[in-house]
Amino acid sequence: MNIVLGIEGTAWNLSAAIVEEDKILSEYSLPYQPVGGGIHPRDAAQSHATNIKKVISTVLDKADIDPKNINGVAFSIGPGMGPCLRTVATAARALSLLLDIPLIGVNHCIAHIEIGKWLTGAKNPLILYVSGANSQVIGLRGRRYNIYGETLDIGIGNAIDKFSRAFNIRHPGGPKIEELAKKGERYIKLPYVVKGMDFSFSGLVTAAINAVNREEFSIYDVSFSLQENAFSMLVEVTERALAYTDTHELLLTGGVGANSRLREMLKIMCEDRDVRFFVPDKKYMGDNGVMIAYTGLLMLKSGITIKVEDSTVKPNFRPDEVEIKW
Ligand code: ATP
Ligand code: FE2
């Protein structure tokens, strides 16, 4: 029976977990909360450095196991913010050397997918991965996760966060804009940008900020319309990818997957197409240590480990760079 300790810390959430084959033994997080504005990479990394000892000792205590029984240490090697990645990688390397166990460098995007499959039982789904920095429509093709469509500029989460920051709404803006959008009463016209299988959000955000600033429309109506457009763009591309690949399962993952309007729109589309729609527990859609520990376990079992000297972080690591051997 393999046991893996995993550490996540690509951006806002420093989180660790210990996972055994089909069970979560422990998990603990100490998220970074920016004082004002968005996530500052160096501040976030400093916060992770301050908290890492507590996070790791807490998961070890909670799991109530002898560290000697841990078979591997997994960490998010990328994509993510350089200073944050380096902080977590340093801790993971130290643990690997100290316990004399393999080190496993996990692709953060793939971890979002694998935990979703694990927790929902989806077998071979198309995946809509929507988070702060990323927005991608992905599917497993042979031994690679193929990216069928993606954002041409910023991720949907960062787009919504940027809109909310313009009105001094504290980070993360996503959940707060969702609440404001519920009070929206009319749809206003905003940019809708889908190019082939890709989409883009920055023009939409700028137009939305301007619409509120010019006092033409209320923040409620603009939040509502912003969500309607952004999510429709995502649903359009997802639906097309389902059709192209003749897939009958859809998995939603990433922090923005918590949004109930996005879920509703996807659910309607899936029902129309006879597609089973899988949504993991909210807690595991955003960044978390369990997804890294679990994906690390799959990798360890497939013999995919790295030497400490080869474990340089990859801030732009894409999911289609990884050969899926499990
Ligand atoms: P990645 O590196 O995968 O891009 P991330 O660091 O952005 O991950 P996640 O936890 O996956 O982290 O996603 C965070 C994003 O999710 C933030 O932009 C946040 O505003 C957004 N978000 C969270 N809840 C909601 C919600 N209810 N509606 C819309 N967006 C949300
Ligand atoms: Fe993430």
Coordinates of C-alpha atoms and ligand atoms in Angstrom, one line a residue:
M1 CA 0.0 0.0 0.0
N2 CA 1.6 3.3 -1.1
I3 CA 1.3 6.5 0.9
V4 CA 2.2 9.8 -0.6
L5 CA 2.6 13.3 1.0
G6 CA 1.7 16.1 -1.4
I7 CA 2.2 19.8 -1.2
E8 CA 0.4 22.5 -3.2
G9 CA 1.5 26.1 -3.3
T10 CA 1.4 27.4 -6.8
A11 CA -0.4 30.6 -5.9
W12 CA -2.8 31.4 -3.0
N13 CA -3.2 28.2 -1.2
L14 CA -0.4 26.5 0.7
S15 CA -1.9 23.1 1.3
A16 CA -0.6 19.6 2.1
A17 CA -2.2 16.2 2.4
I18 CA -1.3 12.6 2.9
V19 CA -3.1 10.0 0.7
E20 CA -3.1 6.3 0.7
E21 CA -4.3 4.3 -2.4
D22 CA -8.0 5.1 -2.1
K23 CA -8.1 7.2 1.1
I24 CA -7.3 10.7 2.3
L25 CA -5.4 10.3 5.6
S26 CA -5.0 14.0 6.4
E27 CA -5.1 17.4 4.8
Y28 CA -4.4 20.9 6.1
S29 CA -4.1 24.4 4.4
L30 CA -2.9 27.8 5.4
P31 CA -4.1 30.1 2.5
Y32 CA -2.5 33.4 1.7
Q33 CA -4.8 36.4 1.7
P34 CA -3.5 39.5 0.0
V35 CA -3.9 42.6 2.1
G36 CA -5.1 44.6 -0.9
G37 CA -5.1 44.1 -4.7
G38 CA -4.4 40.7 -6.2
I39 CA -1.9 38.0 -5.4
H40 CA 1.6 39.3 -5.1
P41 CA 4.0 36.5 -6.0
R42 CA 6.7 37.4 -3.5
D43 CA 4.3 38.1 -0.7
A44 CA 2.5 34.8 -1.3
A45 CA 5.9 33.0 -1.4
Q46 CA 6.8 34.7 1.9
S47 CA 3.6 33.6 3.4
H48 CA 4.1 30.0 2.2
A49 CA 7.7 30.0 3.6
T50 CA 6.4 31.1 7.0
N51 CA 3.7 28.5 7.1
I52 CA 5.2 25.5 5.5
K53 CA 6.6 23.9 8.6
K54 CA 3.2 24.1 10.4
V55 CA 1.3 22.7 7.3
I56 CA 3.6 19.7 7.0
S57 CA 3.8 18.9 10.7
T58 CA 0.0 19.2 10.9
V59 CA -0.6 16.7 8.2
L60 CA 1.9 14.3 9.7
D61 CA 0.3 14.6 13.1
K62 CA -3.3 14.3 11.8
A63 CA -2.5 11.2 9.7
D64 CA -1.0 9.6 12.8
I65 CA 1.6 7.6 10.8
D66 CA 5.3 7.1 11.2
P67 CA 7.0 9.3 8.5
K68 CA 9.0 6.2 7.7
N69 CA 5.9 4.7 6.2
I70 CA 5.6 7.5 3.6
N71 CA 6.7 6.2 0.1
G72 CA 7.0 9.5 -1.8
V73 CA 6.8 13.3 -1.6
A74 CA 4.9 15.0 -4.3
F75 CA 4.8 18.8 -5.1
S76 CA 3.3 21.1 -7.7
I77 CA 6.2 21.7 -10.0
G78 CA 4.2 24.1 -12.2
P79 CA 2.5 25.9 -13.7
G80 CA 2.3 28.7 -11.2
M81 CA 4.1 31.7 -9.7
G82 CA 7.9 31.3 -9.7
P83 CA 8.6 32.4 -6.1
C84 CA 5.7 30.3 -4.8
L85 CA 6.8 27.2 -6.8
R86 CA 10.4 27.5 -5.6
T87 CA 9.4 27.8 -1.9
V88 CA 7.3 24.6 -2.0
A89 CA 9.8 22.8 -4.2
T90 CA 12.5 23.5 -1.6
A91 CA 10.4 22.0 1.2
A92 CA 9.6 18.9 -0.9
R93 CA 13.2 18.3 -1.8
A94 CA 14.2 18.6 1.9
L95 CA 11.6 16.0 2.9
S96 CA 12.6 13.7 0.1
L97 CA 16.3 13.8 1.2
L98 CA 15.5 13.6 4.9
L99 CA 13.1 10.6 4.6
D100 CA 15.2 9.1 1.7
I101 CA 12.1 8.6 -0.4
P102 CA 11.3 9.5 -4.1
L103 CA 10.4 13.0 -5.2
I104 CA 7.5 13.5 -7.6
G105 CA 7.0 16.7 -9.6
V106 CA 3.2 17.0 -10.3
N107 CA 1.7 19.1 -13.1
H108 CA -0.9 21.3 -11.2
C109 CA -3.5 21.2 -14.1
I110 CA -3.4 17.5 -14.3
A111 CA -3.8 17.2 -10.6
H112 CA -7.0 19.3 -10.8
I113 CA -8.2 16.7 -13.4
E114 CA -7.1 13.5 -11.6
I115 CA -8.7 14.4 -8.3
G116 CA -11.9 15.2 -10.2
K117 CA -11.9 11.8 -11.8
W118 CA -11.1 10.1 -8.5
L119 CA -13.8 11.7 -6.5
T120 CA -16.6 11.6 -9.1
G121 CA -15.9 8.2 -10.8
A122 CA -15.8 9.8 -14.3
K123 CA -13.9 7.4 -16.6
N124 CA -12.8 9.3 -19.7
P125 CA -14.4 12.7 -19.6
L126 CA -13.8 15.8 -21.5
I127 CA -12.6 18.4 -18.9
L128 CA -13.5 22.0 -18.5
Y129 CA -10.7 23.4 -16.3
V130 CA -11.4 26.9 -15.2
S131 CA -9.3 28.5 -12.5
G132 CA -7.6 31.8 -11.8
A133 CA -4.7 31.6 -14.2
N134 CA -6.1 28.9 -16.5
S135 CA -9.1 28.2 -18.7
Q136 CA -8.8 25.1 -20.9
V137 CA -11.0 22.4 -22.5
I138 CA -9.0 19.2 -22.3
G139 CA -9.4 15.5 -23.2
L140 CA -7.2 12.5 -22.9
R141 CA -6.1 11.3 -26.3
G142 CA -3.8 8.3 -26.3
R143 CA -1.2 9.1 -23.6
R144 CA -1.6 12.8 -23.5
Y145 CA -4.1 15.3 -22.2
N146 CA -4.9 17.2 -25.4
I147 CA -5.9 20.9 -25.1
Y148 CA -8.9 21.4 -27.5
G149 CA -9.5 25.0 -26.6
E150 CA -8.1 27.6 -24.2
T151 CA -7.9 31.3 -23.3
L152 CA -5.9 33.5 -25.6
D153 CA -5.1 35.9 -22.8
I154 CA -6.1 35.7 -19.1
G155 CA -7.8 32.9 -17.2
I156 CA -11.5 33.3 -16.4
G157 CA -10.9 33.5 -12.6
N158 CA -8.3 36.3 -13.0
A159 CA -10.6 38.1 -15.4
I160 CA -13.4 38.1 -12.8
D161 CA -10.9 39.0 -10.1
K162 CA -9.7 42.0 -12.2
F163 CA -13.2 43.2 -12.6
S164 CA -13.9 43.1 -8.9
R165 CA -10.6 44.8 -8.0
A166 CA -11.6 47.8 -10.1
F167 CA -14.4 48.3 -7.5
N168 CA -12.3 47.5 -4.4
I169 CA -13.8 44.1 -3.8
R170 CA -11.4 42.0 -1.9
H171 CA -9.6 39.1 -3.5
P172 CA -10.8 36.6 -4.6
G173 CA -13.6 38.4 -6.5
G174 CA -15.2 35.3 -8.0
P175 CA -17.6 34.3 -5.2
K176 CA -18.5 38.0 -4.6
I177 CA -19.3 38.7 -8.2
E178 CA -21.4 35.6 -8.2
E179 CA -23.5 37.1 -5.4
L180 CA -23.8 40.5 -7.2
A181 CA -24.8 38.8 -10.4
K182 CA -27.7 37.2 -8.7
K183 CA -29.1 40.6 -8.1
G184 CA -28.7 41.6 -11.8
E185 CA -32.0 42.2 -13.6
R186 CA -31.1 42.9 -17.1
Y187 CA -28.7 41.7 -19.6
I188 CA -26.5 44.3 -21.3
K189 CA -24.4 43.8 -24.4
L190 CA -20.7 43.1 -23.8
P191 CA -18.0 41.6 -26.0
Y192 CA -18.3 37.9 -26.7
V193 CA -15.0 36.5 -28.1
V194 CA -14.7 33.0 -29.4
K195 CA -12.1 32.4 -32.1
G196 CA -12.2 28.9 -33.4
M197 CA -11.9 26.7 -30.3
D198 CA -10.3 29.5 -28.2
F199 CA -11.7 32.4 -26.2
S200 CA -10.5 35.6 -24.7
F201 CA -11.6 37.6 -21.6
S202 CA -9.6 40.8 -21.3
G203 CA -11.7 42.8 -23.8
L204 CA -14.9 41.7 -22.0
V205 CA -13.4 42.7 -18.6
T206 CA -12.4 46.2 -19.8
A207 CA -15.8 46.8 -21.4
A208 CA -17.5 45.6 -18.1
I209 CA -15.4 47.9 -16.0
N210 CA -16.1 50.8 -18.3
A211 CA -19.8 50.1 -18.3
V212 CA -19.9 50.5 -14.5
N213 CA -17.5 53.5 -14.4
R214 CA -19.6 55.4 -16.9
E215 CA -22.5 54.9 -14.5
E216 CA -24.6 53.6 -17.4
F217 CA -25.4 50.4 -15.7
S218 CA -25.4 49.0 -12.2
I219 CA -22.7 46.7 -10.9
Y220 CA -25.4 44.1 -10.5
D221 CA -26.4 44.1 -14.1
V222 CA -22.9 44.3 -15.3
S223 CA -21.8 41.4 -13.1
F224 CA -24.7 39.3 -14.3
S225 CA -23.9 40.1 -18.0
L226 CA -20.2 39.5 -17.5
Q227 CA -20.9 36.1 -16.1
E228 CA -23.4 35.3 -18.9
N229 CA -21.0 36.1 -21.6
A230 CA -17.9 34.6 -20.2
F231 CA -19.6 31.4 -19.2
S232 CA -21.5 31.1 -22.5
M233 CA -18.1 31.3 -24.3
L234 CA -16.8 28.5 -22.2
V235 CA -20.0 26.4 -22.7
E236 CA -19.9 27.0 -26.5
V237 CA -16.4 25.7 -26.9
T238 CA -16.9 22.8 -24.4
E239 CA -20.0 21.7 -26.4
R240 CA -18.1 21.8 -29.6
A241 CA -15.3 19.7 -28.2
L242 CA -17.8 17.2 -26.9
A243 CA -19.3 16.9 -30.4
Y244 CA -15.9 16.6 -32.1
T245 CA -14.6 14.0 -29.8
D246 CA -18.0 12.2 -29.4
T247 CA -17.5 12.2 -25.6
H248 CA -20.4 11.5 -23.3
E249 CA -18.8 12.6 -20.0
L250 CA -17.9 16.1 -18.9
L251 CA -15.8 16.9 -15.8
L252 CA -15.7 20.4 -14.3
T253 CA -12.7 21.4 -12.3
G254 CA -10.7 24.5 -11.1
G255 CA -11.7 27.2 -8.6
V256 CA -14.3 28.8 -10.9
G257 CA -16.1 25.5 -11.1
A258 CA -17.6 26.5 -7.7
N259 CA -19.9 29.0 -9.6
S260 CA -23.5 27.9 -9.6
R261 CA -24.5 29.8 -12.7
L262 CA -21.6 28.1 -14.7
R263 CA -22.7 24.7 -13.4
E264 CA -26.3 25.4 -14.3
M265 CA -25.4 26.4 -17.9
L266 CA -23.2 23.3 -18.3
K267 CA -25.9 21.1 -16.8
I268 CA -28.4 22.3 -19.4
M269 CA -26.0 21.7 -22.2
C270 CA -25.1 18.2 -21.0
E271 CA -28.7 17.2 -20.6
D272 CA -29.4 18.3 -24.2
R273 CA -26.5 16.2 -25.5
D274 CA -27.0 13.2 -23.3
V275 CA -23.7 13.8 -21.6
R276 CA -23.1 12.8 -17.9
F277 CA -21.9 15.8 -16.0
F278 CA -19.4 15.3 -13.1
V279 CA -18.7 18.0 -10.5
P280 CA -16.4 17.2 -7.6
D281 CA -17.0 18.6 -4.1
K282 CA -16.3 22.3 -4.1
K283 CA -13.4 21.9 -1.6
Y284 CA -11.5 19.9 -4.2
M285 CA -12.2 22.1 -7.2
G286 CA -9.9 24.9 -6.0
D287 CA -6.2 24.4 -5.2
N288 CA -5.6 21.8 -2.6
G289 CA -2.9 19.4 -1.3
V290 CA -5.0 16.3 -1.8
M291 CA -4.9 16.6 -5.6
I292 CA -1.1 16.8 -5.5
A293 CA -0.8 13.8 -3.2
Y294 CA -3.2 11.7 -5.2
T295 CA -1.7 12.5 -8.6
G296 CA 1.7 11.9 -7.0
L297 CA 0.6 8.5 -5.9
L298 CA -0.6 7.6 -9.5
M299 CA 2.8 8.8 -10.8
L300 CA 4.8 6.9 -8.2
K301 CA 2.9 3.7 -9.0
S302 CA 3.9 4.3 -12.7
G303 CA 7.5 4.9 -11.8
I304 CA 7.5 8.6 -12.6
T305 CA 9.8 10.3 -10.1
I306 CA 12.5 12.9 -10.4
K307 CA 15.9 13.4 -9.0
V308 CA 16.4 16.4 -6.7
E309 CA 18.9 17.9 -9.1
D310 CA 16.4 17.7 -12.0
S311 CA 13.5 19.2 -10.0
T312 CA 13.7 22.8 -11.3
V313 CA 10.2 24.3 -11.2
K314 CA 8.3 25.0 -14.4
P315 CA 6.2 28.2 -14.2
N316 CA 4.7 27.6 -17.7
F317 CA 4.3 23.8 -17.5
R318 CA 1.4 22.7 -19.8
P319 CA -0.7 19.6 -19.2
D320 CA 0.0 18.3 -22.8
E321 CA 3.7 18.1 -22.0
V322 CA 3.2 15.1 -19.7
E323 CA 3.0 11.5 -20.8
I324 CA 0.2 9.8 -19.0
K325 CA 1.4 6.4 -18.0
W326 CA -1.2 5.5 -15.4
Ligands
ATP1 P1 -4.5 27.6 -11.3 O1 -3.1 27.7 -11.0 O2 -5.1 26.3 -11.6 O3 -5.0 28.7 -12.3 P2 -5.5 29.1 -9.1 O4 -4.3 29.4 -8.3 O5 -6.2 30.2 -9.8 O6 -5.2 27.8 -9.9 P3 -8.0 27.9 -8.0 O7 -8.3 27.7 -6.6 O8 -8.1 26.8 -8.9 O9 -6.6 28.6 -8.0 O10 -9.0 29.1 -8.6 C1 -9.1 30.3 -7.9 C2 -10.0 31.2 -8.8 O11 -11.4 30.8 -8.6 C3 -10.0 32.7 -8.3 O12 -9.8 33.5 -9.5 C4 -11.4 32.9 -7.7 O13 -11.9 34.2 -7.9 C5 -12.2 31.9 -8.5 N1 -13.5 31.5 -7.9 C6 -13.7 30.9 -6.7 N2 -15.0 30.8 -6.4 C7 -15.7 31.3 -7.5 C8 -17.0 31.4 -7.8 N3 -18.0 31.0 -7.0 N4 -17.3 32.0 -9.0 C9 -16.4 32.4 -9.8 N5 -15.1 32.3 -9.6 C10 -14.7 31.7 -8.4
FE2_2 FE -5.3 25.7 -9.5

